[in-house]
Amino acid sequence: MAPDTSTQIHNIGYRSYDGPRLGRAYARKSLFAQSLRGAYGLGRSAKSKVLPMLLFAVMCVPALILVAVAITVPGSTALPIKYTTYAMTTQVIVYLYLASQAPQSVSRDLRFKTVPLYFSRPIERVDYVVAKFAAMASALFILTATPLLIMWIGALLAKFDFADQTKGFGQALVSVLLLSLLFSGLGLVMAALTPRRGFGVAAIIAVLLIPYGAVSAVQAIAYETGSTGGIEWLGLFSPMSLIDGLQTAFLGADSGFPGSEGPSGAVGFVYLLVILGLIAGSYAALMARYRKAGL
């Protein structure tokens, strides 16, 4: 009987790897760096760079204009607006940036089913969530803090009071740091609920924009009807109103609430607790989401 030659073994050159294993920390750092770069289109196609870079430029241009006005107008002793007002004024740009970049950070991994591949390496669920959360928060912080840096440098070039400008700059940095953590958590949770990027974009805009519009409308009605006592409590129901109230209570900001009815220090502490609770809750929700997504 002739031997069976239908099965053959080929040596295609695979070799074992005996080098160093870099481990979870390196994998987590690499995932963070890749996600942060991706939030600005770096390492991606030219088309992917257009929107984030355009929004970044639009975010910075008003700051340059404010600096130019402050430097050229004779007798100016301060910038036209406070540092803490800038993020509130440009909040639509922040919404658009988060809505465009949070889904690309996590929705694509769900759509193309690459999450299990991440977890098959020396990386765990907590590493993935921490890296994505930190990268999105860092990207938002760069977006919101860069205009403040431009304003601060311009104020110093205009020879405004160094102590006052640095204090305002520092207060605004604390504000946008909390904003970045809060918005990133909410945005990633919405984006991680669906592999469809379009749904993620719509959900993020809805979560950020609709509550702010509703709260602002009800606050305006309360102010017009003389029920000003509830204005500060209404701010607890919108992410941007939370940041507005917190920086009014603790960071020397001018309130954007009707009649400048910002929260007092005691109510401001409640704002802080709600913000920290939402950040922690977003992290917990992402951990729960990827308990299933990693299967």
Tab-separated table of C-alpha atoms in Angstrom:
chain	number	residue	atom	x	y	z
A	1	MET	CA	0.000	0.000	0.000
A	2	ALA	CA	1.496	3.345	-1.049
A	3	PRO	CA	2.170	5.918	1.732
A	4	ASP	CA	-0.234	8.845	2.081
A	5	THR	CA	1.489	11.997	0.793
A	6	SER	CA	-1.501	14.350	1.074
A	7	THR	CA	-0.335	15.700	4.454
A	8	GLN	CA	3.030	17.436	4.646
A	9	ILE	CA	4.848	19.461	7.270
A	10	HIS	CA	6.472	22.682	6.084
A	11	ASN	CA	9.056	24.718	7.972
A	12	ILE	CA	7.978	28.337	7.288
A	13	GLY	CA	10.564	29.925	9.524
A	14	TYR	CA	8.711	30.692	12.770
A	15	ARG	CA	11.101	31.091	15.674
A	16	SER	CA	10.501	31.282	19.381
A	17	TYR	CA	11.003	34.619	21.163
A	18	ASP	CA	13.432	34.602	24.078
A	19	GLY	CA	13.730	38.380	24.558
A	20	PRO	CA	12.358	40.528	27.390
A	21	ARG	CA	8.616	40.657	28.030
A	22	LEU	CA	7.621	44.292	28.592
A	23	GLY	CA	4.392	43.409	30.385
A	24	ARG	CA	1.161	45.181	31.283
A	25	ALA	CA	2.631	48.571	32.162
A	26	TYR	CA	4.223	48.965	28.740
A	27	ALA	CA	1.075	47.749	26.989
A	28	ARG	CA	-1.058	50.195	28.987
A	29	LYS	CA	1.296	53.075	28.205
A	30	SER	CA	1.342	52.174	24.516
A	31	LEU	CA	-2.453	52.011	24.363
A	32	PHE	CA	-2.685	55.404	26.077
A	33	ALA	CA	-0.192	56.985	23.670
A	34	GLN	CA	-1.877	55.452	20.612
A	35	SER	CA	-5.325	56.601	21.769
A	36	LEU	CA	-4.117	60.131	22.558
A	37	ARG	CA	-2.415	60.447	19.183
A	38	GLY	CA	-5.515	59.102	17.483
A	39	ALA	CA	-7.676	61.760	19.163
A	40	TYR	CA	-5.869	64.334	17.004
A	41	GLY	CA	-5.568	62.133	13.932
A	42	LEU	CA	-1.839	61.495	14.395
A	43	GLY	CA	-0.797	58.188	12.935
A	44	ARG	CA	-4.027	58.040	10.946
A	45	SER	CA	-5.037	59.148	7.464
A	46	ALA	CA	-4.949	62.787	6.395
A	47	LYS	CA	-8.751	62.798	6.327
A	48	SER	CA	-8.845	61.777	9.986
A	49	LYS	CA	-6.692	64.767	10.973
A	50	VAL	CA	-8.947	67.406	9.435
A	51	LEU	CA	-11.759	67.641	11.990
A	52	PRO	CA	-9.769	67.432	15.261
A	53	MET	CA	-7.121	69.843	14.019
A	54	LEU	CA	-9.770	72.223	12.690
A	55	LEU	CA	-11.615	72.205	16.018
A	56	PHE	CA	-8.325	72.735	17.847
A	57	ALA	CA	-7.569	75.750	15.655
A	58	VAL	CA	-11.084	77.159	16.118
A	59	MET	CA	-10.645	76.754	19.875
A	60	CYS	CA	-7.382	78.721	19.867
A	61	VAL	CA	-8.221	81.542	17.433
A	62	PRO	CA	-10.496	83.488	19.843
A	63	ALA	CA	-7.736	83.372	22.460
A	64	LEU	CA	-5.295	84.887	19.979
A	65	ILE	CA	-7.816	87.611	19.154
A	66	LEU	CA	-8.321	88.389	22.851
A	67	VAL	CA	-4.572	88.665	23.336
A	68	ALA	CA	-4.218	90.932	20.286
A	69	VAL	CA	-6.983	93.208	21.575
A	70	ALA	CA	-5.461	93.365	25.051
A	71	ILE	CA	-2.027	94.232	23.709
A	72	THR	CA	-3.126	96.849	21.158
A	73	VAL	CA	-5.786	98.712	23.171
A	74	PRO	CA	-4.100	101.519	25.130
A	75	GLY	CA	-4.587	101.465	28.882
A	76	SER	CA	-5.656	97.806	29.115
A	77	THR	CA	-4.915	96.241	32.466
A	78	ALA	CA	-6.561	92.843	31.974
A	79	LEU	CA	-7.846	90.491	29.322
A	80	PRO	CA	-11.369	91.162	27.950
A	81	ILE	CA	-12.744	88.007	29.628
A	82	LYS	CA	-11.725	85.866	32.582
A	83	TYR	CA	-9.814	82.650	32.033
A	84	THR	CA	-12.636	80.672	33.643
A	85	THR	CA	-15.139	82.090	31.147
A	86	TYR	CA	-13.358	80.780	28.058
A	87	ALA	CA	-14.460	77.134	28.193
A	88	MET	CA	-18.039	78.192	28.884
A	89	THR	CA	-18.005	80.501	25.858
A	90	THR	CA	-16.563	77.860	23.529
A	91	GLN	CA	-18.487	74.879	24.910
A	92	VAL	CA	-20.014	73.971	21.524
A	93	ILE	CA	-16.521	73.296	20.172
A	94	VAL	CA	-15.843	71.040	23.165
A	95	TYR	CA	-19.077	69.139	22.485
A	96	LEU	CA	-18.214	68.646	18.820
A	97	TYR	CA	-14.685	67.514	19.582
A	98	LEU	CA	-15.775	64.973	22.179
A	99	ALA	CA	-18.630	63.706	20.006
A	100	SER	CA	-16.268	63.176	17.073
A	101	GLN	CA	-13.342	61.602	18.922
A	102	ALA	CA	-14.807	59.490	21.736
A	103	PRO	CA	-16.530	57.099	19.285
A	104	GLN	CA	-13.398	56.671	17.200
A	105	SER	CA	-11.518	55.780	20.389
A	106	VAL	CA	-13.782	52.943	21.522
A	107	SER	CA	-16.567	52.292	18.988
A	108	ARG	CA	-14.206	51.016	16.304
A	109	ASP	CA	-12.759	48.429	18.689
A	110	LEU	CA	-16.287	47.165	19.310
A	111	ARG	CA	-17.321	47.289	15.649
A	112	PHE	CA	-14.279	45.382	14.402
A	113	LYS	CA	-14.275	43.060	17.463
A	114	THR	CA	-10.680	43.839	18.430
A	115	VAL	CA	-11.377	44.149	22.168
A	116	PRO	CA	-10.907	40.389	22.773
A	117	LEU	CA	-7.561	40.660	20.988
A	118	TYR	CA	-6.454	43.352	23.433
A	119	PHE	CA	-7.402	41.147	26.364
A	120	SER	CA	-5.605	38.129	24.895
A	121	ARG	CA	-2.307	39.926	25.506
A	122	PRO	CA	-0.804	40.878	28.901
A	123	ILE	CA	-3.454	43.547	29.376
A	124	GLU	CA	-6.568	43.379	31.506
A	125	ARG	CA	-9.913	45.101	31.432
A	126	VAL	CA	-8.824	47.760	33.915
A	127	ASP	CA	-5.765	48.591	31.773
A	128	TYR	CA	-7.898	49.144	28.693
A	129	VAL	CA	-10.435	51.326	30.499
A	130	VAL	CA	-7.792	53.399	32.323
A	131	ALA	CA	-5.763	53.944	29.135
A	132	LYS	CA	-8.798	55.012	27.080
A	133	PHE	CA	-10.192	57.227	29.860
A	134	ALA	CA	-6.833	58.900	30.498
A	135	ALA	CA	-6.188	59.433	26.779
A	136	MET	CA	-9.584	61.038	26.133
A	137	ALA	CA	-9.291	63.241	29.214
A	138	SER	CA	-5.773	64.286	28.187
A	139	ALA	CA	-6.938	65.124	24.666
A	140	LEU	CA	-9.786	67.264	26.029
A	141	PHE	CA	-7.445	68.935	28.493
A	142	ILE	CA	-5.064	69.856	25.668
A	143	LEU	CA	-8.004	71.269	23.705
A	144	THR	CA	-9.286	73.413	26.597
A	145	ALA	CA	-6.014	74.347	28.290
A	146	THR	CA	-4.055	75.471	25.221
A	147	PRO	CA	-6.173	78.627	24.667
A	148	LEU	CA	-5.738	79.467	28.356
A	149	LEU	CA	-1.981	79.154	27.958
A	150	ILE	CA	-2.111	81.470	24.946
A	151	MET	CA	-4.096	84.017	26.969
A	152	TRP	CA	-1.699	83.786	29.915
A	153	ILE	CA	1.404	84.256	27.757
A	154	GLY	CA	-0.277	87.170	25.977
A	155	ALA	CA	-1.189	88.776	29.306
A	156	LEU	CA	2.409	88.561	30.454
A	157	LEU	CA	3.621	90.039	27.164
A	158	ALA	CA	1.168	92.880	27.726
A	159	LYS	CA	2.775	93.329	31.169
A	160	PHE	CA	-0.420	92.771	33.120
A	161	ASP	CA	-0.097	91.974	36.814
A	162	PHE	CA	1.738	88.647	37.048
A	163	ALA	CA	0.135	87.448	40.286
A	164	ASP	CA	-3.442	88.172	39.162
A	165	GLN	CA	-2.961	86.579	35.758
A	166	THR	CA	-1.262	83.489	37.149
A	167	LYS	CA	-3.971	83.037	39.772
A	168	GLY	CA	-6.725	83.259	37.155
A	169	PHE	CA	-4.818	80.929	34.842
A	170	GLY	CA	-4.355	78.363	37.618
A	171	GLN	CA	-8.018	78.499	38.613
A	172	ALA	CA	-9.082	77.954	35.019
A	173	LEU	CA	-6.717	74.981	34.662
A	174	VAL	CA	-8.392	73.289	37.636
A	175	SER	CA	-11.779	73.963	36.055
A	176	VAL	CA	-10.901	72.517	32.630
A	177	LEU	CA	-9.196	69.529	34.257
A	178	LEU	CA	-12.431	68.607	36.006
A	179	LEU	CA	-14.355	69.365	32.803
A	180	SER	CA	-12.059	67.050	30.838
A	181	LEU	CA	-12.474	64.183	33.304
A	182	LEU	CA	-16.247	64.611	33.552
A	183	PHE	CA	-16.932	65.009	29.843
A	184	SER	CA	-14.518	62.230	28.844
A	185	GLY	CA	-16.189	59.778	31.202
A	186	LEU	CA	-19.678	60.593	29.968
A	187	GLY	CA	-18.593	60.632	26.325
A	188	LEU	CA	-16.808	57.278	26.496
A	189	VAL	CA	-19.741	55.625	28.258
A	190	MET	CA	-22.106	56.786	25.511
A	191	ALA	CA	-19.694	55.753	22.764
A	192	ALA	CA	-19.048	52.327	24.323
A	193	LEU	CA	-22.749	51.448	24.355
A	194	THR	CA	-22.830	50.915	20.592
A	195	PRO	CA	-20.375	49.896	17.854
A	196	ARG	CA	-22.153	52.306	15.498
A	197	ARG	CA	-20.148	55.529	15.444
A	198	GLY	CA	-23.086	57.657	14.279
A	199	PHE	CA	-25.218	56.559	17.210
A	200	GLY	CA	-22.351	57.343	19.567
A	201	VAL	CA	-21.975	60.856	18.167
A	202	ALA	CA	-25.694	61.553	18.543
A	203	ALA	CA	-25.810	60.122	22.065
A	204	ILE	CA	-22.870	62.235	23.272
A	205	ILE	CA	-24.299	65.474	21.871
A	206	ALA	CA	-27.689	64.648	23.384
A	207	VAL	CA	-26.255	63.913	26.840
A	208	LEU	CA	-24.254	67.149	26.910
A	209	LEU	CA	-26.409	69.615	24.994
A	210	ILE	CA	-30.010	68.734	25.843
A	211	PRO	CA	-29.636	68.865	29.654
A	212	TYR	CA	-27.758	72.175	29.415
A	213	GLY	CA	-30.490	73.715	27.253
A	214	ALA	CA	-33.234	72.401	29.511
A	215	VAL	CA	-31.521	73.573	32.703
A	216	SER	CA	-30.803	77.016	31.243
A	217	ALA	CA	-34.443	77.394	30.171
A	218	VAL	CA	-35.849	76.371	33.550
A	219	GLN	CA	-33.346	78.603	35.351
A	220	ALA	CA	-34.420	81.549	33.193
A	221	ILE	CA	-38.069	80.868	34.003
A	222	ALA	CA	-37.288	80.628	37.720
A	223	TYR	CA	-35.393	83.918	37.574
A	224	GLU	CA	-38.181	85.718	35.753
A	225	THR	CA	-40.798	84.446	38.194
A	226	GLY	CA	-38.743	85.437	41.225
A	227	SER	CA	-37.979	81.853	42.324
A	228	THR	CA	-34.247	82.500	42.490
A	229	GLY	CA	-33.648	80.110	45.365
A	230	GLY	CA	-33.849	77.087	43.111
A	231	ILE	CA	-31.511	78.350	40.391
A	232	GLU	CA	-28.351	77.056	42.032
A	233	TRP	CA	-29.899	73.610	42.604
A	234	LEU	CA	-31.087	73.310	39.018
A	235	GLY	CA	-27.468	73.509	37.888
A	236	LEU	CA	-26.878	70.022	39.289
A	237	PHE	CA	-28.715	68.462	36.332
A	238	SER	CA	-26.378	69.427	33.492
A	239	PRO	CA	-22.679	68.560	33.014
A	240	MET	CA	-21.701	72.049	31.854
A	241	SER	CA	-23.814	73.709	34.556
A	242	LEU	CA	-21.989	71.589	37.116
A	243	ILE	CA	-18.648	72.988	35.943
A	244	ASP	CA	-20.098	76.511	35.854
A	245	GLY	CA	-21.400	76.230	39.409
A	246	LEU	CA	-18.225	74.677	40.768
A	247	GLN	CA	-15.913	77.318	39.363
A	248	THR	CA	-18.265	80.053	40.543
A	249	ALA	CA	-18.246	78.682	44.089
A	250	PHE	CA	-14.531	77.927	44.437
A	251	LEU	CA	-12.507	79.310	41.510
A	252	GLY	CA	-13.472	82.975	41.359
A	253	ALA	CA	-15.492	82.671	38.143
A	254	ASP	CA	-18.439	84.811	37.117
A	255	SER	CA	-21.609	82.719	37.114
A	256	GLY	CA	-23.343	82.038	33.826
A	257	PHE	CA	-26.627	81.396	35.611
A	258	PRO	CA	-29.457	83.932	35.139
A	259	GLY	CA	-28.851	87.002	37.263
A	260	SER	CA	-25.403	85.620	38.128
A	261	GLU	CA	-27.139	83.510	40.794
A	262	GLY	CA	-24.215	81.145	41.291
A	263	PRO	CA	-24.074	78.572	44.094
A	264	SER	CA	-22.679	79.428	47.510
A	265	GLY	CA	-19.723	77.610	49.015
A	266	ALA	CA	-21.928	75.022	50.758
A	267	VAL	CA	-23.909	74.242	47.606
A	268	GLY	CA	-20.667	74.327	45.623
A	269	PHE	CA	-19.443	71.419	47.734
A	270	VAL	CA	-22.492	69.474	46.571
A	271	TYR	CA	-21.525	70.321	42.979
A	272	LEU	CA	-18.048	68.929	43.624
A	273	LEU	CA	-19.454	65.705	45.075
A	274	VAL	CA	-21.777	65.249	42.097
A	275	ILE	CA	-18.925	65.827	39.627
A	276	LEU	CA	-16.644	63.341	41.387
A	277	GLY	CA	-19.532	60.878	41.624
A	278	LEU	CA	-20.220	61.139	37.886
A	279	ILE	CA	-16.544	60.629	37.072
A	280	ALA	CA	-16.360	57.555	39.321
A	281	GLY	CA	-19.696	56.314	37.970
A	282	SER	CA	-18.483	56.670	34.378
A	283	TYR	CA	-15.395	54.625	35.198
A	284	ALA	CA	-17.529	51.939	36.857
A	285	ALA	CA	-19.912	51.882	33.877
A	286	LEU	CA	-17.003	51.402	31.470
A	287	MET	CA	-15.612	48.580	33.578
A	288	ALA	CA	-19.029	46.899	33.543
A	289	ARG	CA	-19.385	47.432	29.793
A	290	TYR	CA	-16.042	45.808	28.998
A	291	ARG	CA	-16.745	42.868	31.255
A	292	LYS	CA	-19.065	41.731	28.448
A	293	ALA	CA	-17.245	43.290	25.494
A	294	GLY	CA	-14.086	41.378	26.305
A	295	LEU	CA	-15.728	37.969	25.999
